[in-house]
Coordinates of C-alpha atoms and ligand atoms in Angstrom, one line a residue:
X1 CA 21.3 -5.5 -19.6
X2 CA 19.4 -2.4 -18.8
X3 CA 21.3 0.9 -18.9
X4 CA 22.4 2.6 -15.7
X5 CA 21.8 6.4 -15.5
X6 CA 23.4 9.0 -13.3
X7 CA 21.5 12.1 -12.3
X8 CA 23.4 15.4 -12.6
X9 CA 21.9 18.3 -10.7
X10 CA 22.9 22.0 -10.3
X11 CA 20.8 24.5 -8.3
X12 CA 20.1 28.3 -8.7
X13 CA 18.9 29.4 -5.3
X14 CA 17.4 32.9 -4.8
X15 CA 17.4 34.3 -1.4
X16 CA 15.6 37.5 -0.3
X17 CA 17.9 39.5 1.9
X18 CA 16.6 40.7 5.2
X19 CA 17.3 44.5 4.6
X20 CA 14.7 47.0 5.8
X21 CA 14.6 48.8 2.5
X22 CA 14.9 47.8 -1.2
X23 CA 18.1 47.3 -3.1
X24 CA 18.0 50.6 -5.2
X25 CA 15.6 52.9 -3.2
X26 CA 14.3 53.6 0.2
X27 CA 11.0 51.7 -0.1
X28 CA 10.1 49.2 2.6
X29 CA 10.7 45.5 2.0
X30 CA 7.9 44.4 4.6
X31 CA 6.0 41.4 3.3
X32 CA 2.3 42.1 2.8
X33 CA 0.9 45.5 2.8
X34 CA -1.7 47.0 0.5
X35 CA -0.8 46.6 -3.1
X36 CA 1.6 49.3 -4.6
X37 CA 2.0 51.1 -1.3
X38 CA 5.8 50.2 -0.9
X39 CA 6.7 51.9 -4.2
X40 CA 8.4 54.9 -5.6
X41 CA 9.6 56.2 -9.1
X42 CA 12.7 54.0 -8.9
X43 CA 11.0 50.6 -8.1
X44 CA 8.3 51.3 -10.6
X45 CA 10.7 52.1 -13.3
X46 CA 9.7 55.7 -14.0
X47 CA 11.8 57.4 -16.6
X48 CA 14.5 59.8 -15.1
X49 CA 14.6 57.9 -11.8
X50 CA 18.0 56.8 -10.6
X51 CA 19.0 53.7 -8.6
X52 CA 21.4 53.9 -5.7
X53 CA 22.8 50.7 -4.1
X54 CA 21.8 49.8 -0.5
X55 CA 25.1 49.1 1.3
X56 CA 23.6 46.5 3.5
X57 CA 22.9 44.4 0.4
X58 CA 26.6 44.5 -0.4
X59 CA 27.5 43.5 3.1
X60 CA 25.1 40.5 3.2
X61 CA 26.2 39.3 -0.1
X62 CA 29.9 39.5 0.9
X63 CA 29.1 37.8 4.2
X64 CA 27.4 34.9 2.5
X65 CA 30.3 34.6 0.0
X66 CA 32.9 34.4 2.7
X67 CA 30.8 31.9 4.6
X68 CA 30.7 29.7 1.5
X69 CA 34.5 30.0 0.7
X70 CA 34.0 32.2 -2.3
X71 CA 36.5 34.6 -3.9
X72 CA 35.1 38.1 -3.5
X73 CA 35.2 40.1 -6.7
X74 CA 36.7 43.4 -5.4
X75 CA 35.9 45.3 -8.6
X76 CA 32.4 44.3 -9.6
X77 CA 29.5 45.7 -11.7
X78 CA 25.8 45.6 -12.2
X79 CA 24.3 44.6 -15.6
X80 CA 20.9 44.9 -17.2
X81 CA 19.1 41.8 -18.2
X82 CA 16.6 42.9 -20.8
X83 CA 13.2 41.3 -21.1
X84 CA 9.6 42.4 -21.1
X85 CA 7.1 41.1 -18.6
X86 CA 4.3 43.1 -16.9
X87 CA 5.8 42.6 -13.3
X88 CA 9.1 44.1 -14.5
X89 CA 8.3 47.8 -15.0
X90 CA 11.7 48.9 -16.2
X91 CA 11.7 46.2 -19.0
X92 CA 15.0 45.0 -17.6
X93 CA 16.2 43.5 -14.3
X94 CA 19.3 44.9 -12.6
X95 CA 21.5 41.9 -12.1
X96 CA 25.0 40.8 -12.5
X97 CA 26.6 38.8 -15.4
X98 CA 30.1 39.7 -16.1
X99 CA 31.6 40.5 -12.6
X100 CA 29.3 38.8 -9.9
X101 CA 30.2 39.7 -6.3
X102 CA 31.3 36.1 -5.4
X103 CA 32.9 33.3 -7.3
X104 CA 34.5 29.9 -7.0
X105 CA 33.2 28.9 -3.5
X106 CA 32.2 25.5 -2.2
X107 CA 30.3 24.1 0.8
X108 CA 30.6 20.8 2.5
X109 CA 27.5 18.6 2.8
X110 CA 26.9 15.4 4.6
X111 CA 24.6 12.5 3.6
X112 CA 24.4 8.8 4.4
X113 CA 27.1 8.4 1.7
X114 CA 29.6 10.6 3.7
X115 CA 30.9 14.0 3.2
X116 CA 31.5 15.9 0.0
X117 CA 31.8 19.4 -1.5
X118 CA 29.3 21.1 -3.6
X119 CA 31.0 23.9 -5.7
X120 CA 29.5 27.3 -5.9
X121 CA 29.9 28.8 -9.4
X122 CA 28.9 32.3 -8.4
X123 CA 26.7 34.5 -6.2
X124 CA 25.2 37.6 -7.7
X125 CA 23.2 40.4 -6.5
X126 CA 19.9 41.4 -8.2
X127 CA 16.5 42.9 -7.7
X128 CA 13.2 41.0 -7.4
X129 CA 10.3 41.6 -9.8
X130 CA 6.7 42.6 -8.8
X131 CA 3.9 40.1 -8.5
X132 CA 1.1 39.4 -10.9
X133 CA -2.3 38.5 -9.4
X134 CA -4.6 36.6 -11.8
X135 CA -8.2 37.4 -11.0
X136 CA -10.3 34.6 -12.4
X137 CA -13.6 36.3 -11.5
X138 CA -13.0 39.6 -13.3
X139 CA -10.9 37.8 -16.0
X140 CA -8.0 40.2 -15.6
X141 CA -4.5 40.3 -14.2
X142 CA -3.4 42.9 -11.6
X143 CA 0.2 43.8 -10.7
X144 CA 1.6 44.7 -7.3
X145 CA 5.0 46.3 -7.3
X146 CA 5.6 46.0 -3.5
X147 CA 8.1 43.2 -4.3
X148 CA 9.7 45.1 -7.1
X149 CA 13.3 46.0 -6.1
X150 CA 13.4 43.7 -3.0
X151 CA 17.1 42.6 -2.9
X152 CA 18.1 39.1 -3.8
X153 CA 21.2 37.1 -4.1
X154 CA 21.3 34.2 -6.5
X155 CA 23.6 31.4 -5.5
X156 CA 24.5 29.2 -8.6
X157 CA 26.0 25.9 -7.8
X158 CA 28.2 23.7 -9.9
X159 CA 26.4 20.5 -11.3
X160 CA 28.0 18.5 -8.4
X161 CA 24.9 16.9 -6.8
X162 CA 23.8 13.4 -7.9
X163 CA 20.7 12.8 -5.7
X164 CA 17.6 14.4 -4.2
X165 CA 19.3 13.7 -0.8
X166 CA 22.5 15.6 -1.7
X167 CA 20.2 18.5 -3.0
X168 CA 18.3 18.7 0.3
X169 CA 21.6 18.5 2.3
X170 CA 23.0 21.3 0.2
X171 CA 19.8 23.5 0.6
X172 CA 19.8 22.9 4.5
X173 CA 23.4 23.8 4.7
X174 CA 22.8 27.1 2.7
X175 CA 19.8 27.9 4.7
X176 CA 21.6 27.3 8.0
X177 CA 24.6 29.4 7.0
X178 CA 22.5 32.3 5.8
X179 CA 20.1 32.2 8.9
X180 CA 23.2 32.2 11.1
X181 CA 24.4 35.3 9.3
X182 CA 21.1 36.9 9.8
X183 CA 21.0 37.7 6.0
X184 CA 17.7 36.1 5.5
X185 CA 15.0 34.1 7.2
X186 CA 15.2 31.5 4.2
X187 CA 11.6 30.5 4.3
X188 CA 10.7 28.3 1.3
X189 CA 7.0 28.5 1.8
X190 CA 7.0 32.3 2.0
X191 CA 9.3 32.6 -1.0
X192 CA 12.3 34.1 0.8
X193 CA 14.3 31.1 -0.5
X194 CA 13.5 29.7 -3.8
X195 CA 15.3 26.9 -5.6
X196 CA 15.3 26.1 -9.3
X197 CA 16.6 22.7 -10.2
X198 CA 18.7 22.0 -13.3
X199 CA 18.7 18.4 -14.0
X200 CA 20.1 16.1 -16.7
X201 CA 21.0 12.4 -16.8
X202 CA 23.8 10.5 -18.5
X203 CA 24.9 6.9 -18.6
X204 CA 27.1 5.8 -15.7
X205 CA 30.6 6.3 -16.8
X206 CA 29.9 8.9 -19.5
X207 CA 32.0 12.1 -19.5
X208 CA 29.7 14.5 -21.2
X209 CA 26.6 15.9 -19.6
X210 CA 23.1 15.2 -21.1
X211 CA 20.7 18.1 -22.0
X212 CA 19.4 19.7 -18.9
X213 CA 16.0 21.0 -18.0
X214 CA 15.2 23.6 -15.4
X215 CA 12.4 23.1 -13.0
X216 CA 10.7 26.0 -11.2
X217 CA 7.9 26.4 -8.6
X218 CA 9.5 24.4 -5.8
X219 CA 8.4 25.6 -2.5
X220 CA 9.3 22.8 0.0
X221 CA 12.0 20.3 0.5
X222 CA 9.5 17.5 -0.2
X223 CA 8.4 19.0 -3.5
X224 CA 12.0 19.4 -4.5
X225 CA 12.7 15.7 -3.8
X226 CA 9.6 14.5 -5.7
X227 CA 10.3 16.8 -8.6
X228 CA 13.8 15.4 -8.9
X229 CA 12.6 11.8 -8.9
X230 CA 9.8 12.7 -11.4
X231 CA 12.1 14.5 -13.8
X232 CA 14.7 11.8 -13.7
X233 CA 12.1 9.2 -14.6
X234 CA 10.7 11.4 -17.4
X235 CA 14.2 11.9 -19.0
X236 CA 15.0 8.2 -18.8
X237 CA 11.8 7.2 -20.4
X238 CA 12.5 9.7 -23.3
X239 CA 16.0 8.3 -23.8
X240 CA 14.9 4.7 -23.7
X241 CA 12.3 5.5 -26.3
X242 CA 15.0 6.9 -28.6
X243 CA 13.8 10.4 -28.1
X244 CA 15.7 13.6 -27.1
X245 CA 15.5 15.7 -24.0
X246 CA 14.7 19.3 -24.9
X247 CA 16.5 22.1 -23.1
X248 CA 13.6 23.9 -21.5
X249 CA 12.1 25.4 -18.4
X250 CA 9.4 23.2 -16.8
X251 CA 7.0 23.9 -14.0
X252 CA 6.6 21.2 -11.4
X253 CA 3.0 20.6 -10.2
X254 CA 3.4 19.0 -6.9
X255 CA -0.4 18.1 -6.5
X256 CA -0.3 16.1 -9.7
X257 CA 3.2 14.8 -9.3
X258 CA 4.2 15.8 -12.8
X259 CA 5.9 18.7 -14.6
X260 CA 5.0 20.4 -17.8
X261 CA 7.0 22.7 -20.3
X262 CA 6.8 26.4 -19.6
X263 CA 9.2 27.8 -22.4
X264 CA 12.4 26.9 -24.0
X265 CA 15.3 27.8 -21.8
X266 CA 17.0 31.0 -22.8
X267 CA 20.7 31.6 -22.8
X268 CA 22.5 34.7 -21.5
X269 CA 22.8 36.1 -25.0
X270 CA 19.1 36.2 -25.4
X271 CA 18.9 38.8 -22.7
X272 CA 21.3 41.3 -24.4
X273 CA 23.0 41.9 -21.1
X274 CA 25.0 45.2 -20.8
X275 CA 26.6 47.1 -17.9
X276 CA 24.1 49.3 -16.2
X277 CA 25.1 52.9 -17.0
X278 CA 23.2 54.3 -13.9
X279 CA 25.2 52.4 -11.3
X280 CA 29.0 53.1 -10.8
X281 CA 31.3 50.0 -10.5
X282 CA 31.9 48.8 -6.9
X283 CA 35.4 48.8 -5.5
X284 CA 35.8 46.8 -2.4
X285 CA 39.1 47.4 -0.5
X286 CA 40.7 44.8 1.8
X287 CA 39.6 46.9 4.8
X288 CA 36.0 46.4 4.0
X289 CA 36.4 42.7 3.6
X290 CA 38.2 42.3 6.9
X291 CA 35.5 44.3 8.5
X292 CA 32.7 41.8 7.3
X293 CA 35.1 38.9 8.1
X294 CA 35.4 40.1 11.7
X295 CA 31.5 40.2 12.0
X296 CA 31.0 36.6 10.9
X297 CA 29.1 34.7 13.6
X298 CA 29.9 31.4 15.2
X299 CA 28.5 28.9 12.6
X300 CA 26.8 25.7 13.4
X301 CA 29.7 23.3 13.4
X302 CA 31.7 25.5 15.9
X303 CA 28.6 26.0 18.0
X304 CA 28.0 22.1 18.1
X305 CA 31.6 21.6 19.3
X306 CA 31.3 24.3 22.0
X307 CA 28.0 23.0 23.1
X308 CA 29.6 19.6 23.6
X309 CA 32.3 21.0 25.8
X310 CA 30.2 23.5 27.8
X311 CA 26.8 21.9 28.4
X312 CA 26.0 18.4 29.6
X313 CA 23.2 17.7 27.1
X314 CA 22.8 14.8 24.6
X315 CA 24.3 14.9 21.2
X316 CA 20.8 14.5 19.6
X317 CA 19.6 17.7 21.5
X318 CA 22.7 19.5 20.3
X319 CA 21.9 18.7 16.7
X320 CA 18.3 19.9 16.9
X321 CA 18.9 23.0 18.9
X322 CA 21.8 24.3 16.6
X323 CA 19.7 23.3 13.6
X324 CA 18.0 26.8 14.0
X325 CA 20.0 29.8 15.0
X326 CA 16.9 31.2 16.7
X327 CA 16.4 28.2 18.8
X328 CA 20.1 28.1 19.7
X329 CA 20.0 31.9 20.8
X330 CA 16.9 31.0 23.1
X331 CA 18.8 28.1 24.6
X332 CA 22.0 30.1 25.3
X333 CA 20.1 33.1 26.6
X334 CA 18.0 31.0 28.9
X335 CA 21.0 29.2 30.3
X336 CA 22.7 32.6 30.7
X337 CA 19.9 33.6 32.9
X338 CA 20.8 30.8 35.3
X339 CA 18.7 27.9 34.2
X340 CA 20.1 24.4 34.0
X341 CA 21.1 23.4 30.4
X342 CA 19.4 20.0 30.5
X343 CA 16.1 21.6 31.7
X344 CA 16.2 24.3 28.9
X345 CA 16.9 21.6 26.4
X346 CA 14.1 19.5 27.6
X347 CA 11.5 22.3 27.1
X348 CA 12.8 22.9 23.7
X349 CA 13.1 19.2 22.6
X350 CA 9.8 18.0 23.9
X351 CA 7.0 20.7 24.3
X352 CA 8.4 23.3 21.9
X353 CA 9.0 20.8 19.1
X354 CA 5.5 19.3 19.7
X355 CA 3.8 22.8 19.5
X356 CA 5.8 23.8 16.5
X357 CA 4.7 20.6 14.7
X358 CA 1.1 20.9 15.7
X359 CA 1.0 24.6 14.5
X360 CA 3.0 23.9 11.4
X361 CA 5.6 26.5 12.4
X362 CA 9.3 26.8 11.9
X363 CA 11.8 27.1 14.9
X364 CA 12.3 30.6 13.5
X365 CA 8.8 31.4 14.4
X366 CA 9.2 30.8 18.2
X367 CA 7.9 33.8 20.0
X368 CA 8.5 33.2 23.8
X369 CA 11.4 35.0 25.3
X370 CA 14.4 33.4 27.1
X371 CA 13.4 35.4 30.2
X372 CA 10.0 33.8 30.4
X373 CA 11.3 30.3 29.8
X374 CA 13.8 31.0 32.6
X375 CA 11.0 32.0 34.9
X376 CA 9.0 29.0 34.1
X377 CA 11.9 26.7 34.9
X378 CA 12.5 28.5 38.2
X379 CA 8.8 28.1 39.1
X380 CA 9.1 24.3 38.7
X381 CA 12.5 24.2 40.4
X382 CA 10.9 25.9 43.4
X383 CA 8.1 23.4 43.2
X384 CA 5.7 26.4 43.0
X385 CA 3.9 24.7 40.3
X386 CA 3.8 20.9 39.3
X387 CA 4.7 19.5 36.0
X388 CA 1.2 19.3 34.6
X389 CA 0.5 23.0 35.4
X390 CA 3.9 23.9 34.0
X391 CA 2.9 22.3 30.7
X392 CA -0.4 24.2 30.6
X393 CA 1.5 27.5 31.4
X394 CA 4.0 26.8 28.7
X395 CA 1.3 26.3 26.1
X396 CA 0.0 29.7 26.8
X397 CA 3.6 31.2 26.8
X398 CA 4.3 29.5 23.5
X399 CA 1.2 31.2 22.0
X400 CA 1.4 34.6 23.7
X401 CA 4.9 34.9 25.4
X402 CA 3.1 35.7 28.7
X403 CA 5.1 36.2 31.9
X404 CA 4.6 32.8 33.7
X405 CA 5.1 34.3 37.2
X406 CA 2.2 36.8 36.6
X407 CA 0.1 34.2 34.9
X408 CA 0.4 31.6 37.7
X409 CA -0.3 34.3 40.2
X410 CA -3.3 35.6 38.4
X411 CA -4.8 32.3 37.6
X412 CA -4.1 31.0 41.2
X413 CA -2.1 28.0 39.8
X414 CA 0.4 27.8 42.7
X415 CA 0.8 24.4 44.2
X416 CA -0.5 24.3 47.8
X417 CA 2.5 23.5 49.8
X418 CA 0.7 23.9 53.0
X419 CA 1.0 20.4 54.4
X420 CA -1.9 20.7 56.9
X421 CA -4.4 21.7 53.9
X422 CA -3.0 18.8 51.9
X423 CA -3.3 16.2 54.7
X424 CA -6.8 17.3 55.3
X425 CA -7.8 16.6 51.7
X426 CA -5.9 13.3 51.7
X427 CA -7.9 12.3 54.8
X428 CA -11.1 13.1 53.0
X429 CA -10.1 11.1 49.9
X430 CA -9.3 8.1 52.1
X431 CA -12.5 8.4 53.9
X432 CA -14.6 8.6 50.6
X433 CA -12.8 5.8 48.7
X434 CA -12.9 2.8 51.1
X435 CA -12.7 0.2 48.2
X436 CA -9.4 1.6 46.8
X437 CA -8.0 1.9 50.3
X438 CA -8.9 -1.8 50.9
X439 CA -7.4 -2.8 47.5
X440 CA -4.2 -1.0 48.4
X441 CA -4.0 -2.6 51.8
X442 CA -4.5 -6.0 50.1
X443 CA -1.5 -5.5 48.0
X444 CA -2.7 -3.8 44.9
X445 CA 0.0 -1.1 44.5
X446 CA -1.9 0.5 41.5
X447 CA -4.8 1.5 43.8
X448 CA -2.7 4.3 45.2
X449 CA -2.5 5.9 41.8
X450 CA -6.3 6.3 41.8
X451 CA -6.2 8.0 45.2
X452 CA -3.4 10.4 44.1
X453 CA -5.6 11.2 41.1
X454 CA -8.6 11.9 43.3
X455 CA -6.6 14.1 45.7
X456 CA -5.2 16.1 42.7
X457 CA -8.7 16.6 41.4
X458 CA -9.9 17.8 44.8
X459 CA -6.9 20.2 44.9
X460 CA -7.8 21.5 41.3
X461 CA -4.3 20.2 40.1
X462 CA -2.4 22.5 42.4
X463 CA -0.5 20.0 44.4
X464 CA 2.8 18.1 44.2
X465 CA 2.0 14.5 43.2
X466 CA 5.1 13.4 45.1
X467 CA 4.0 15.0 48.3
X468 CA 0.5 13.4 48.0
X469 CA 2.1 10.1 47.5
X470 CA 4.1 10.5 50.6
X471 CA 1.1 11.5 52.7
X472 CA -1.0 8.8 51.4
X473 CA 1.5 6.1 52.3
X474 CA 1.9 7.6 55.7
X475 CA -1.9 7.7 56.4
X476 CA -2.5 4.3 55.0
Ligands
ZN501 ZN1 11.0 52.4 -4.4

């Protein structure tokens, strides 16, 4: 009988924190910008420069730790991780090895197989490296230190996951929690959330772990799922052929659907870690922790329960809307401005989701304001515009956050509610379409649809189809 294998997966997730300035200096963390313009002696590793910890980094790290049920290390330190690489000007990275800020946490995930906990071994604070740009035309490599010193937290899980599905559920859970905290936007594609996958296999029932490999370069949930499948297969093939899995770091090439070895995996001792003598130990008192605890937001689970009680909208809508903190904020603020919850939810669930998908955007990228959505809803409630005009206006609003009231006024899109004018147009349409009129009178109900269409066309879309229908029936 063929052997049965179990996949054992642990993740190292790096998250860029949403601070305005870097972790140890006052340089901007803004994405983009001319190369080497967000730099100073500290983040370019000049001799004699001294790092000073950004307090906001500490607050975010503690907030994430509390939200993931970690124990906060109230006496913690920074360590130097020594290695040479051109994007790392100090020749060491300031990180935490011995006393990471958060330890022993766990988060609950849910998959088709039910709920389970994934343990969090630790969360530590560290600085990001610069970026190398390999210029193939000039056959040289350039380095940009704008990212050097951008604050990161690294969330190290226990090897508790057994499938790609569990890994995705875990990442979704982390992303949601951190977004709700406002600690990061967690965009995989832009690199503000990056996951390295540690994977090994063992025979079902075995106690000991197999040799693991680490996979890097995973920038979407789909790539992560494919990489896990690919690496599992590769390791099984090796074992079945009587060969050994080598502990190494591998790069996943999502286009080719295969991974290749980058380097043998280092252990902590290879980096000659030692406490950073430039940074004093951090002492966190209970009052500081209480302060952060008091500022924790309403997380998704609580929000879902509250929505169920407060708003008469379907369960499915609640799930989608609370799936993004930004979307949930828009929903709540629009409702607070007086719009009916179901109507707000409809705009988010139908048109918003459609446009996000078409433009390949995340819910976090929604630009229109709750004020403008509320205005659009009251325009349709007042029958000042019909539903097809409303959709048109919404598209412009989605794109440019225009004020729908002004836009409708300027473009002359208001529905003509003057019954006299509408009746006149309907009469003309009846006069010009004798065939359809006859069809309708002979019992072809559908013919009226054509006449409604013709009237709408004559009114340049600015009429209420219900009213046209009523007038047509009256006049026929
Ligand atoms: Zn700097």
